[in-house]
mmCIF file of C-alpha atoms in Angstrom:
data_model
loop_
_atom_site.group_PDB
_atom_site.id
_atom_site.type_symbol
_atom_site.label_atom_id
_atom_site.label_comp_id
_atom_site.label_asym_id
_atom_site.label_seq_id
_atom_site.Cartn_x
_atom_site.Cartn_y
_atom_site.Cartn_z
ATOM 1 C CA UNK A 1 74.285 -226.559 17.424
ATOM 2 C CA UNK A 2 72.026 -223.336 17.793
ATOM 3 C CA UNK A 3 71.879 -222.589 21.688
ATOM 4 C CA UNK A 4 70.489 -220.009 23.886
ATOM 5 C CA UNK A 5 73.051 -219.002 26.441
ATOM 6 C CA UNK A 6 72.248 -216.652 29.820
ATOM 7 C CA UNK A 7 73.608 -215.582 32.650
ATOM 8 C CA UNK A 8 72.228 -213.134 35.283
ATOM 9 C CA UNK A 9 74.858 -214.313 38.513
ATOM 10 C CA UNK A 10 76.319 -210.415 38.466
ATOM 11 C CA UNK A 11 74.819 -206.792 37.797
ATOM 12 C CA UNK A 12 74.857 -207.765 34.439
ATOM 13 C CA UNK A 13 72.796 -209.819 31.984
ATOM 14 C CA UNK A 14 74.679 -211.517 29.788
ATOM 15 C CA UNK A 15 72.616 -213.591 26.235
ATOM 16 C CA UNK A 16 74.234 -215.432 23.250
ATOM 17 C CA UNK A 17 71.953 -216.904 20.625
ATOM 18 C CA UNK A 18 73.998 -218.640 18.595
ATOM 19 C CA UNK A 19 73.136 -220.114 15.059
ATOM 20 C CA UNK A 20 75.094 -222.294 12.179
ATOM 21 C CA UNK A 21 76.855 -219.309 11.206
ATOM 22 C CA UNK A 22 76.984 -216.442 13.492
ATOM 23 C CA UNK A 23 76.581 -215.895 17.568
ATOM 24 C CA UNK A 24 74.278 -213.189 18.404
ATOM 25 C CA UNK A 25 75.357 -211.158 21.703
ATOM 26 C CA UNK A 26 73.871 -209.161 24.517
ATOM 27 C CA UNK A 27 75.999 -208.415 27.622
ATOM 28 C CA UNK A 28 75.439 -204.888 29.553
ATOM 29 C CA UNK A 29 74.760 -204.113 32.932
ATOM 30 C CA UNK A 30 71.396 -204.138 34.269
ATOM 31 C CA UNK A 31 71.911 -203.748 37.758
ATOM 32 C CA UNK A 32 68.861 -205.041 39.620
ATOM 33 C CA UNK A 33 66.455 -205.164 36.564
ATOM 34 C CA UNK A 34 67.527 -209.076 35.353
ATOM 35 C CA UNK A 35 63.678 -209.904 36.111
ATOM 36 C CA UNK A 36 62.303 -207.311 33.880
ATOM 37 C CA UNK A 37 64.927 -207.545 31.094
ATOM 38 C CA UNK A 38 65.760 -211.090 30.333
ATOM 39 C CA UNK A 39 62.678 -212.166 28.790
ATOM 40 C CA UNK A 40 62.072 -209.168 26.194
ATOM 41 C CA UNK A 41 66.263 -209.024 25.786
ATOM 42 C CA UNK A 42 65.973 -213.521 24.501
ATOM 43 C CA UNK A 43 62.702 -212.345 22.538
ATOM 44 C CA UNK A 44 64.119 -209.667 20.568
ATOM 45 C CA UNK A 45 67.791 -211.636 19.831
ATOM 46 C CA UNK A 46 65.125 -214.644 18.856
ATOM 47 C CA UNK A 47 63.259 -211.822 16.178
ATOM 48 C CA UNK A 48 66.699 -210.373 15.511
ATOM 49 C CA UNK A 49 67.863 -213.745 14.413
ATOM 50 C CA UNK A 50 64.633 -214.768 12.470
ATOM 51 C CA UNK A 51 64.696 -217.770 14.499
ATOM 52 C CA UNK A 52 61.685 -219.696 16.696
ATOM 53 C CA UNK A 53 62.740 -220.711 20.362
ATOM 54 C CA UNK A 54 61.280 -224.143 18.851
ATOM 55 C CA UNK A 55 63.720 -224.642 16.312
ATOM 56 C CA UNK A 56 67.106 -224.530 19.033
ATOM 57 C CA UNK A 57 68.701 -227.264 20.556
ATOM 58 C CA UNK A 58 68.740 -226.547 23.890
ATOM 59 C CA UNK A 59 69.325 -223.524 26.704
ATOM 60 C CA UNK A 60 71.945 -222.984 28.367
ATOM 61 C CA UNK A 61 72.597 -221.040 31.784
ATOM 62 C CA UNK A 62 74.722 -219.785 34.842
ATOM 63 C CA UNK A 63 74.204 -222.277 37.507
ATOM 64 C CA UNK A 64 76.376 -220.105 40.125
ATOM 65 C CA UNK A 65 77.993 -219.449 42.268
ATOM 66 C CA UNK A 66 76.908 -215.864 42.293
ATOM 67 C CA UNK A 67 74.135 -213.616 43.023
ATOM 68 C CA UNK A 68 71.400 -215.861 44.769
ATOM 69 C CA UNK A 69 68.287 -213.788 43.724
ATOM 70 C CA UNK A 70 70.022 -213.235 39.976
ATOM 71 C CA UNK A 71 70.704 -216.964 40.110
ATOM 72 C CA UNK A 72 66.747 -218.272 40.522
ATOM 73 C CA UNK A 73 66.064 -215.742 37.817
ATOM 74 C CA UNK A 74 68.399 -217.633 35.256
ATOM 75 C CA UNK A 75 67.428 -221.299 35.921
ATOM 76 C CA UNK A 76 63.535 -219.894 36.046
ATOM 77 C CA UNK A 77 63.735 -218.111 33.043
ATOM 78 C CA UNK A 78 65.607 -221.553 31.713
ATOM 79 C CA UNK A 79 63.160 -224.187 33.253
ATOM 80 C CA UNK A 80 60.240 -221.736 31.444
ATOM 81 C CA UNK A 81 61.724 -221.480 27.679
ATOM 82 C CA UNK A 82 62.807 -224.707 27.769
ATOM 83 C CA UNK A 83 59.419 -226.202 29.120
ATOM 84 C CA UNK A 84 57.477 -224.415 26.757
ATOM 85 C CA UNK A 85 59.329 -225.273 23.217
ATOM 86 C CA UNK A 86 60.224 -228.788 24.759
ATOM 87 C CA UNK A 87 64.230 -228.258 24.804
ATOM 88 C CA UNK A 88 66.580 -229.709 27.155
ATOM 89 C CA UNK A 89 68.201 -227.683 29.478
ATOM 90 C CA UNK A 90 72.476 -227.672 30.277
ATOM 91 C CA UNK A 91 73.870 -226.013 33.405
ATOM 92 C CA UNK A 92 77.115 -225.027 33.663
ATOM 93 C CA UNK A 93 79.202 -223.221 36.487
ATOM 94 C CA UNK A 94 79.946 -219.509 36.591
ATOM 95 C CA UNK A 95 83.969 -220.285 37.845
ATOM 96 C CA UNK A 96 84.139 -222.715 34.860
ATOM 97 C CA UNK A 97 83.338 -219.760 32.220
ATOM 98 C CA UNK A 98 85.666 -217.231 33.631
ATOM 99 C CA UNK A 99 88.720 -219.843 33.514
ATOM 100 C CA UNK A 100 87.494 -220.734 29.867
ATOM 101 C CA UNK A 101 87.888 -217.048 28.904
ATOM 102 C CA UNK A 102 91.171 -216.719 30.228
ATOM 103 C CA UNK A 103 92.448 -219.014 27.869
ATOM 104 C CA UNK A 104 95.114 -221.840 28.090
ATOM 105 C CA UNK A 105 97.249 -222.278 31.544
ATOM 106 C CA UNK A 106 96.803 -222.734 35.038
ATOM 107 C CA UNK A 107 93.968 -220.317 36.145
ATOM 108 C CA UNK A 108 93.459 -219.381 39.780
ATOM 109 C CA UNK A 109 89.647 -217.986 39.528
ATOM 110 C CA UNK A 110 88.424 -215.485 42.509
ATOM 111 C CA UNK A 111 84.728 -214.755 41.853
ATOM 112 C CA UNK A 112 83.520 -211.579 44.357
ATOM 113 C CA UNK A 113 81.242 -213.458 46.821
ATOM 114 C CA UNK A 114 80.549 -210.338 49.060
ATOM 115 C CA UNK A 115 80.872 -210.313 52.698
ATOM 116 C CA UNK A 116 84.581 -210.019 52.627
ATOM 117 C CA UNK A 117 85.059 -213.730 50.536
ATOM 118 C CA UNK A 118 85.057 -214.736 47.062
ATOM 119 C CA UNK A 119 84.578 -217.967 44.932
ATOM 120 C CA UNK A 120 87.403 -219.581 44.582
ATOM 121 C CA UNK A 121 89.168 -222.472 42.077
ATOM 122 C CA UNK A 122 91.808 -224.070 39.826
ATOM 123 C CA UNK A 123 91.646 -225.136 36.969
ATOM 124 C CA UNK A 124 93.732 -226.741 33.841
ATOM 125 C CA UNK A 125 92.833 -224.725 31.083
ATOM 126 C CA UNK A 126 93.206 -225.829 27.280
ATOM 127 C CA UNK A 127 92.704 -229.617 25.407
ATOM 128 C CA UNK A 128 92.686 -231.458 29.028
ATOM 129 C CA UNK A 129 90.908 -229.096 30.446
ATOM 130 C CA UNK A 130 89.902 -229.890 33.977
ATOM 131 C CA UNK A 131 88.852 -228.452 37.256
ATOM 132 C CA UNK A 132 91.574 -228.744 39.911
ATOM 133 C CA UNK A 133 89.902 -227.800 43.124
ATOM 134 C CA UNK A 134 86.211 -227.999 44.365
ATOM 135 C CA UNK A 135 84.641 -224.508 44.101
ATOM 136 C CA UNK A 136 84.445 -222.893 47.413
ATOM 137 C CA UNK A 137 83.895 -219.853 49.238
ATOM 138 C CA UNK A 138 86.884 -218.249 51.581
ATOM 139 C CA UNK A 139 88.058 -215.262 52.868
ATOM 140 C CA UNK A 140 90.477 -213.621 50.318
ATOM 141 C CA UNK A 141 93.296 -214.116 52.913
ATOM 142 C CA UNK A 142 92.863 -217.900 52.329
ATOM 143 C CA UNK A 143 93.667 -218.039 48.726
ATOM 144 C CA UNK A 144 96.988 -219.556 47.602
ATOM 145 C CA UNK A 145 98.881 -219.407 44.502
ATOM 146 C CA UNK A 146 100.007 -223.234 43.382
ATOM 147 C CA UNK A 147 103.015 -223.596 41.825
ATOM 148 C CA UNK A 148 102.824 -222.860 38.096
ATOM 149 C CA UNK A 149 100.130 -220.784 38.063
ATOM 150 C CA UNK A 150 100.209 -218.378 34.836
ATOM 151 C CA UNK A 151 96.493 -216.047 34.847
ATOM 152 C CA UNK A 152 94.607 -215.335 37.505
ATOM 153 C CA UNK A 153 90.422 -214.645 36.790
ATOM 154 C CA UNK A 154 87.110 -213.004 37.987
ATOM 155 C CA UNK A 155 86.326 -210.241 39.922
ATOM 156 C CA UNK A 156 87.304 -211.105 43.292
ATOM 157 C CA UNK A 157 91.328 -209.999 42.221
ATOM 158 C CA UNK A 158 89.829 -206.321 41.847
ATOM 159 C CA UNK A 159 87.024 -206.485 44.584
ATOM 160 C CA UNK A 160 89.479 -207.038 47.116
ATOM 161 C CA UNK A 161 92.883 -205.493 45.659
ATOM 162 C CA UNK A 162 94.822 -205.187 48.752
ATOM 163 C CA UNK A 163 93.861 -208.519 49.931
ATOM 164 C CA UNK A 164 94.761 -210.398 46.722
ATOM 165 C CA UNK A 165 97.553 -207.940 46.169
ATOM 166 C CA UNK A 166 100.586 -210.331 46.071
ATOM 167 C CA UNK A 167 98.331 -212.470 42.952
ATOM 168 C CA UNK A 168 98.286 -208.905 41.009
ATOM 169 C CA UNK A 169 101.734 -208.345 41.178
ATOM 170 C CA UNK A 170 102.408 -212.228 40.293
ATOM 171 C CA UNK A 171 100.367 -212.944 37.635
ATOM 172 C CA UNK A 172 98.546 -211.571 34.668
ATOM 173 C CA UNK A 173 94.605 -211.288 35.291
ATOM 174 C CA UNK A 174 92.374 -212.423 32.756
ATOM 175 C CA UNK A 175 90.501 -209.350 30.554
ATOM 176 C CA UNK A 176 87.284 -211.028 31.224
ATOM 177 C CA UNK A 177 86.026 -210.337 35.266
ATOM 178 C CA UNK A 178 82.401 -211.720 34.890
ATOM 179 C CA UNK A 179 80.624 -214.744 33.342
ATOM 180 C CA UNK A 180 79.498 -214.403 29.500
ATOM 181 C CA UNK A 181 77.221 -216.119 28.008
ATOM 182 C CA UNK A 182 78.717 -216.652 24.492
ATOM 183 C CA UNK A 183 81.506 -218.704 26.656
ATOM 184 C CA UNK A 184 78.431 -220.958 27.697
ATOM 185 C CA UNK A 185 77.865 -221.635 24.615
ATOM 186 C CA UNK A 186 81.408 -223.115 23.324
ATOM 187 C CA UNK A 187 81.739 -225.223 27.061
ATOM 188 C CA UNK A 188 78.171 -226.575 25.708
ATOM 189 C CA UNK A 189 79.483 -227.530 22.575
ATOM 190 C CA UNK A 190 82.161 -229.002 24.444
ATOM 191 C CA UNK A 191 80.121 -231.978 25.586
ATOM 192 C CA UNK A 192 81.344 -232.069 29.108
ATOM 193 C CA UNK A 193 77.883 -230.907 29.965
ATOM 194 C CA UNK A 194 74.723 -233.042 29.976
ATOM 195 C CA UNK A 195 71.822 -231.507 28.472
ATOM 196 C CA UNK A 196 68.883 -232.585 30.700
ATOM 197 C CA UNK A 197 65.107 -232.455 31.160
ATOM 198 C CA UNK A 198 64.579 -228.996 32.660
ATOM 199 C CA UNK A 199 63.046 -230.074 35.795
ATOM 200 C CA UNK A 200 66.329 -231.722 36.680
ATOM 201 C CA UNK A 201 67.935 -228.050 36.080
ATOM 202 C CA UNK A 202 70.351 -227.094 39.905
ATOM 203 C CA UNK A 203 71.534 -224.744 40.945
ATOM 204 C CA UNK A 204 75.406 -224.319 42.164
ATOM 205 C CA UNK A 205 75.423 -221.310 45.496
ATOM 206 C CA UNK A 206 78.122 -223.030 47.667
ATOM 207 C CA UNK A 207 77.178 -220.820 50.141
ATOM 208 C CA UNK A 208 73.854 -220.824 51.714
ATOM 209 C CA UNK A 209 74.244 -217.829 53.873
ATOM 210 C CA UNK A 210 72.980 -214.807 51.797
ATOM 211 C CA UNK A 211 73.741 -211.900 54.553
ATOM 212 C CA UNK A 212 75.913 -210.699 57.061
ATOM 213 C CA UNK A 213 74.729 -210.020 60.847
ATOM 214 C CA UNK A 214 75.210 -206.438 62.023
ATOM 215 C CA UNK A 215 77.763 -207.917 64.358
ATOM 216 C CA UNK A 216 79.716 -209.599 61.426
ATOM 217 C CA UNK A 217 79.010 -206.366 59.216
ATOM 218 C CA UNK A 218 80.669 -204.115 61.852
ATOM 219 C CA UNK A 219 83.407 -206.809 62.616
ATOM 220 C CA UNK A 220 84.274 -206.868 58.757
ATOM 221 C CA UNK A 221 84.150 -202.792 58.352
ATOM 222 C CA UNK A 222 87.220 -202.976 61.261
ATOM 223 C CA UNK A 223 89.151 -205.156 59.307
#
């Protein structure tokens, strides 16, 4: 299959184009600048590749949890190529591509939510994979360690290292803290995605509350 992958749910964009034979790669921090470097970053893998938007098979993007602003910018800039070259769209969760790049095992993902909590989930990773746990957002204090647990993955372990402490000293953590897009691209392939019209594109937050009240900002600065 020849998919566009992106992600913009952290500080960084992250774009695979990937084609019969190779998978071409863009993946650096941007902080704030997503809106004003996604669409000339997709154009110039696209002329890099010698390849028309036309000619893919679909897009693929970062449905969240994760940075709400980045997140609107991802399925917009999804909804908008895929409209316009008539491609079907496939949405896949930001927790699901950091247990995929830790590899085989039981993965306990913690994905940096801000205001003191993270993302959290469990998941089977390898030919059965499966998602153990609904993806939620807790307090770091809240997160458990099941039995048999062998990686742990995502940035929340090293956003909140004294928190999460007794997981570091347990268990390896996965090399990979953020969402890539060339990992969207091999869940795609997967098939446990449906590629859909892109008006029926969603987005995953979780949480709906984007900010902290300056009573709950000074509460969590005590802590």
């Amino acid at each position: 299959m020849k998919l566009l992958a992106l992600d913009t749910s952290t500080t960084y964009l992250s774009l695979a184009l990937s084609l019969e034979t190779e998978t071409l790669v863009f993946h650096e921090c941007v902080a704030q600048k997503h809106a004003e470097r996604t669409l000339p970053e997709v154009s110039r893998l696209l002329s890099e590749a010698g390849v028309a938007l036309s000619s893919l098979d679909g897009i693929v993007f970062g449905q969240g949890p994760g940075s709400f602003t980045g997140l609107r910018i991802a399925c917009g800039v999804a909804q908008g190529l895929a409209y316009s070259a008539d491609l079907p769209v496939t949405a896949i969760p930001t927790l699901d591509n950091l247990a995929w790049q830790a590899g085989d095992g039981l993965v306990q993902v913690c994905f940096d939510a801000r205001m003191q909590q993270v993302y959290s989930a469990l998941y089977r990773v390898g030919p059965d994979w499966e998602r153990l746990s609904p993806i939620a957002v807790v307090s770091p204090e809240e997160v458990s360690l099941p039995e048999g647990a062998t990686m742990l993955a995502g940035d929340g372990f090293d956003s909140y290292p004294q928190l999460l402490a007794d997981a570091r000293e347990r268990l390896p953590l996965s090399p990979h803290p953020r969402p890539h897009a060339a990992a969207y691209i091999r869940l795609a392939e997967s098939g446990r995605y449906p590629a859909r019209h892109p008006r029926e594109a969603e987005l995953l937050y979780v949480r709906n509350k984007v900010a902290l009240t300056s009573i709950e900002q000074q509460q969590a600065r005590s802590r």
